Coordinates of C-alpha atoms in Angstrom, one line a residue:
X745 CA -109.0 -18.3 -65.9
X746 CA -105.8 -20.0 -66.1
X747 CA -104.1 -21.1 -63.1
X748 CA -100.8 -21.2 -61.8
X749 CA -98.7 -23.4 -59.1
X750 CA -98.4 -21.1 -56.9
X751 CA -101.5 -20.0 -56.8
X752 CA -102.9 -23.5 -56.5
X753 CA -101.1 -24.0 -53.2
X754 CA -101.8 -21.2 -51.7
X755 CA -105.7 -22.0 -52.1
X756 CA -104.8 -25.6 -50.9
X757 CA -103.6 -24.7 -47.7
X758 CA -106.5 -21.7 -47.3
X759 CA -108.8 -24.9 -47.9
X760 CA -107.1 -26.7 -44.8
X761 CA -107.6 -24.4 -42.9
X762 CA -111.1 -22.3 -43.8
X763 CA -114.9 -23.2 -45.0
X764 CA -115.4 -23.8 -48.2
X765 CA -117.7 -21.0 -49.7
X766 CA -114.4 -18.7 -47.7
X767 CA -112.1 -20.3 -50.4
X768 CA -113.7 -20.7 -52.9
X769 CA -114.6 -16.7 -52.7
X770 CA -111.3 -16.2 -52.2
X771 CA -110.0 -17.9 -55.0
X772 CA -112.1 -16.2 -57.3
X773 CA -110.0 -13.4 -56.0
X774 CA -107.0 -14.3 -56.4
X775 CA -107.5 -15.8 -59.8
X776 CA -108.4 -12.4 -61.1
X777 CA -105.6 -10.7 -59.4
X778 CA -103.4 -13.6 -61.8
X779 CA -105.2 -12.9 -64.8
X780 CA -104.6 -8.9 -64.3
X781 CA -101.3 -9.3 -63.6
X782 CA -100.5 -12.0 -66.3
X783 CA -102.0 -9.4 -68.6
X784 CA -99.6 -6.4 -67.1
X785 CA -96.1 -8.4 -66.8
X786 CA -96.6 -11.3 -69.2
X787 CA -94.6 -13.4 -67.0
X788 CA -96.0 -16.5 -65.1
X789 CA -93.9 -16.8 -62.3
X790 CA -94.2 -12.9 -62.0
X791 CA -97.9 -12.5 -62.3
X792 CA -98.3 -15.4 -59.8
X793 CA -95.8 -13.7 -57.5
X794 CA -97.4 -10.3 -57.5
X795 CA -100.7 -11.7 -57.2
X796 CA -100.1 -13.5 -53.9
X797 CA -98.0 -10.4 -52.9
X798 CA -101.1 -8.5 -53.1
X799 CA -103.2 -10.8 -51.8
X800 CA -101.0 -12.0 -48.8
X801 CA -100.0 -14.9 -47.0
X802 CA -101.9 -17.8 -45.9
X803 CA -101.4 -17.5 -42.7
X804 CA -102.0 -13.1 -42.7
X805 CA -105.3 -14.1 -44.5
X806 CA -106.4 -16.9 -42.3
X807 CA -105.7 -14.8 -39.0
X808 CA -108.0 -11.8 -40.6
X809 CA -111.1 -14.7 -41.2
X810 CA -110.5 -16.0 -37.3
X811 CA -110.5 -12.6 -36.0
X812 CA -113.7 -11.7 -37.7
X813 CA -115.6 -14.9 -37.1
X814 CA -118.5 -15.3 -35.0
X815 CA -116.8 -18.1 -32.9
X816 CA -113.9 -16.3 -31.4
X817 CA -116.6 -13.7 -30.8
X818 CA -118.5 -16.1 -28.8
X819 CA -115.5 -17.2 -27.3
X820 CA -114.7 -13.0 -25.8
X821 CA -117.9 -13.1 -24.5
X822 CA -118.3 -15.3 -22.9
X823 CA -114.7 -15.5 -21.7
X824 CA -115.3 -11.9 -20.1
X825 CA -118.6 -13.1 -18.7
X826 CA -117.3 -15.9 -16.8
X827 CA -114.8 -14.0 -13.6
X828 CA -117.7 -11.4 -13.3
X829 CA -120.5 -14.6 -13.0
X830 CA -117.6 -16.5 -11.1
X831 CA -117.5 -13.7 -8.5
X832 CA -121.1 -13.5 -7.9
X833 CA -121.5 -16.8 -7.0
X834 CA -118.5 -16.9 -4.9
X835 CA -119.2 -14.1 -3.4
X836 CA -123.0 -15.9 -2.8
X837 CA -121.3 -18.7 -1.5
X838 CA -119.0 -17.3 1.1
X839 CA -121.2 -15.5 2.5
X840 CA -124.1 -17.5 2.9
X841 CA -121.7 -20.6 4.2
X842 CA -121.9 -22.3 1.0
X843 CA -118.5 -24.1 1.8
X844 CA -119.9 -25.9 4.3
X845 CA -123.3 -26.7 2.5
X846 CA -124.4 -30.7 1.4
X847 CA -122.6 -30.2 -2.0
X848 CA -121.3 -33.9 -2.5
X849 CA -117.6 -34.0 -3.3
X850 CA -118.0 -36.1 -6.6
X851 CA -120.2 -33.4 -7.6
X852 CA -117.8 -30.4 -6.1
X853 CA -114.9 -32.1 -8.3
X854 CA -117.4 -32.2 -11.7
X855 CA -118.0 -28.5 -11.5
X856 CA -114.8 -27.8 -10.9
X857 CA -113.6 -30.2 -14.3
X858 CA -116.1 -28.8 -16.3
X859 CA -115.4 -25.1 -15.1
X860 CA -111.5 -26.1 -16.5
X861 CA -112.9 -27.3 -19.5
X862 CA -114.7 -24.6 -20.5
X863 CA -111.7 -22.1 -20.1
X864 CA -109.6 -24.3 -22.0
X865 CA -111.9 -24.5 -25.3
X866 CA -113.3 -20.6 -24.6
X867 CA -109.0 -20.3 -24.6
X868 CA -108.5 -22.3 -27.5
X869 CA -110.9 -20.3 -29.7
X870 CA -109.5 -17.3 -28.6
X871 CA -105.8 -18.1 -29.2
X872 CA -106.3 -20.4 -32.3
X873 CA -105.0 -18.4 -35.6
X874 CA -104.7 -21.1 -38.7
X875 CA -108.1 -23.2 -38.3
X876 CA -110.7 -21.9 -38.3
X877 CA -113.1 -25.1 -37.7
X878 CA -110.9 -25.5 -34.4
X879 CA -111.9 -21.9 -33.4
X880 CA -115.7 -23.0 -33.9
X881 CA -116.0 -26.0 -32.9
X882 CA -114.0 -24.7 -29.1
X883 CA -116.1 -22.1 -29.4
X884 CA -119.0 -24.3 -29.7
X885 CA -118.1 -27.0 -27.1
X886 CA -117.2 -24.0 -24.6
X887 CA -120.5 -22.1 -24.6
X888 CA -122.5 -25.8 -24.5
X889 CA -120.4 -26.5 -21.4
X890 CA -121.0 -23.3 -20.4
X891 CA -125.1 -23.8 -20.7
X892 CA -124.6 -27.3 -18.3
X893 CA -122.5 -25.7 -16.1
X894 CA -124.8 -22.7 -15.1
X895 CA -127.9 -24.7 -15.2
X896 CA -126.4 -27.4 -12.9
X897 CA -125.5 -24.0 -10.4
X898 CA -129.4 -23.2 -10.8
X899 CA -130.2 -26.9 -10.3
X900 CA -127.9 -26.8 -7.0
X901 CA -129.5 -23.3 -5.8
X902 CA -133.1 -24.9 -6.1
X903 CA -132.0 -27.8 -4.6
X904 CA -130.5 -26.1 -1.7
X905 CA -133.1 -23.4 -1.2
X906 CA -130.0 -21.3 0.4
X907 CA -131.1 -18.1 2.3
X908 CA -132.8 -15.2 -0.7
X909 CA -130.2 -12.4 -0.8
X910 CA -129.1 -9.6 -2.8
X911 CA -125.8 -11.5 -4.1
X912 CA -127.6 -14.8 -4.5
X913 CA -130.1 -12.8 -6.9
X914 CA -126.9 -11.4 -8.9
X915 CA -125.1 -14.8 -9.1
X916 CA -128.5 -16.4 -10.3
X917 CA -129.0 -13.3 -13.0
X918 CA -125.9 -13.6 -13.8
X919 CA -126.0 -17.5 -14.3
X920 CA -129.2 -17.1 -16.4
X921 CA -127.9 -14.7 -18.8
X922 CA -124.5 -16.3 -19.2
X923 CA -127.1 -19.5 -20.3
X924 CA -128.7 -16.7 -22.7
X925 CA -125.5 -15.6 -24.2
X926 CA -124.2 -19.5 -25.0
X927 CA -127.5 -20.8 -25.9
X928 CA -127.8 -17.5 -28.4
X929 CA -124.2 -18.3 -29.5
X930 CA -124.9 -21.9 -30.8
X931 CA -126.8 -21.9 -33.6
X932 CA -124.3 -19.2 -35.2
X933 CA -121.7 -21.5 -34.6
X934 CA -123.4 -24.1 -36.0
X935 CA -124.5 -22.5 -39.0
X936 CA -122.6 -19.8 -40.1
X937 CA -118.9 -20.5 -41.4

C-alpha cells in the first residue's frame, strides 16, 4: 500500500494520542480507503483528501475511542456512585454525632484531600477528549484512591465501634461496593487499551 503525506500525519497524531493496536487498526483503514480512492480519482492529493474526509478528523476520531473506552466508563461510575455513598455516610455521621467523634484532625484533613483527589482524576477522565492514556491512567488513579478512601471509612467505623443503625449499615454497603466497583475496574484499566 502506498502512502501519502497526509495520511502519514494524520496517523502520527492518532499515535499521540491512542494505543498502539488502535492505530495501527486504524491505519490499515485508512490506507485502504487511499488505495480505493487512488484507484477512483488518480489524483494523490485528491485520494488522500477524500480518504481522510471519509475517515474524519483526528480529533472526531479520537473523541469516538474515549467515549467508548472502558476508563471513562469507570470514571461515570463511579463518579455517580460517590454523592449517593457521600450521603450515606454523612447522613451516618450527623446523626449518630460523628462530628464530634475522636477523628484526629490530620486525619479529618487526609480524607478530605484524598476525597478532592479522587473527583479531580474521576473529572479528568471524564472530560479528557484527545488522550486517551490520560483518560486511563485518571481513571485508574481515581478508582485506586477510591479503594483507600472507603477502606480507611471502614477502618474508621471499626475503629469507632459507632452505635449499629440503619444508615450506618447503608453507608458501610454502600462503602463496600463502591470498593467492589473500583477494585473490578482496575484490572480493565490496566489491561485493556
Amino acid at each position: 500500500m502506498a502512502g501519502h503525506e497526509l495520511i502519514e500525519r494524520h496517523l502520527r497524531t492518532l499515535a499521540e494520542r491512542l494505543p498502539d493496536p488502535v492505530v495501527d487498526e486504524l491505519a490499515d483503514g485508512l490506507l485502504a480507503s487511499y488505495d480505493d480512492q487512488m484507484e477512483r480519482l488518480g489524483d494523490p492529493d485528491a485520494a488522500a483528501q477524500a480518504a481522510l474526509a471519509d475517515f474524519g478528523d483526528a480529533d472526531t476520531v479520537t473523541a469516538a475511542f474515549i467515549r467508548a473506552s472502558p476508563a471513562r466508563q469507570a470514571a461515570i461510575t463511579l463518579l455517580v456512585a460517590g454523592p449517593i455513598v457521600g450521603l450515606g455516610w454523612g447522613a451516618t455521621l450527623v446523626t449518630a454525632n460523628g462530628w464530634t467523634s475522636a477523628i484526629p484532625l490530620p486525619l479529618r484533613l487526609a480524607l478530605g484531600l484524598l476525597l478532592g483527589s479522587v473527583v479531580l482524576m474521576l473529572v479528568t477522565a471524564l472530560r479528557e477528549q484527545r488522550h486517551y492514556r490520560t483518560v486511563r491512567l485518571a481513571a485508574l488513579g481515581g478508582a485506586a484512591t477510591v479503594a483507600v478512601v472507603d477502606t480507611l471509612m471502614l477502618g474508621m467505623v471499626v475503629t469507632l465501634v459507632p452505635p449499629p443503625s440503619l444508615l450506618l449499615l447503608v453507608a458501610l454497603s454502600g462503602s463496600v461496593a463502591r470498593i467492589m466497583l473500583a477494585v473490578r475496574a482496575v484490572p480493565t484499566l490496566i489491561t485493556r487499551l
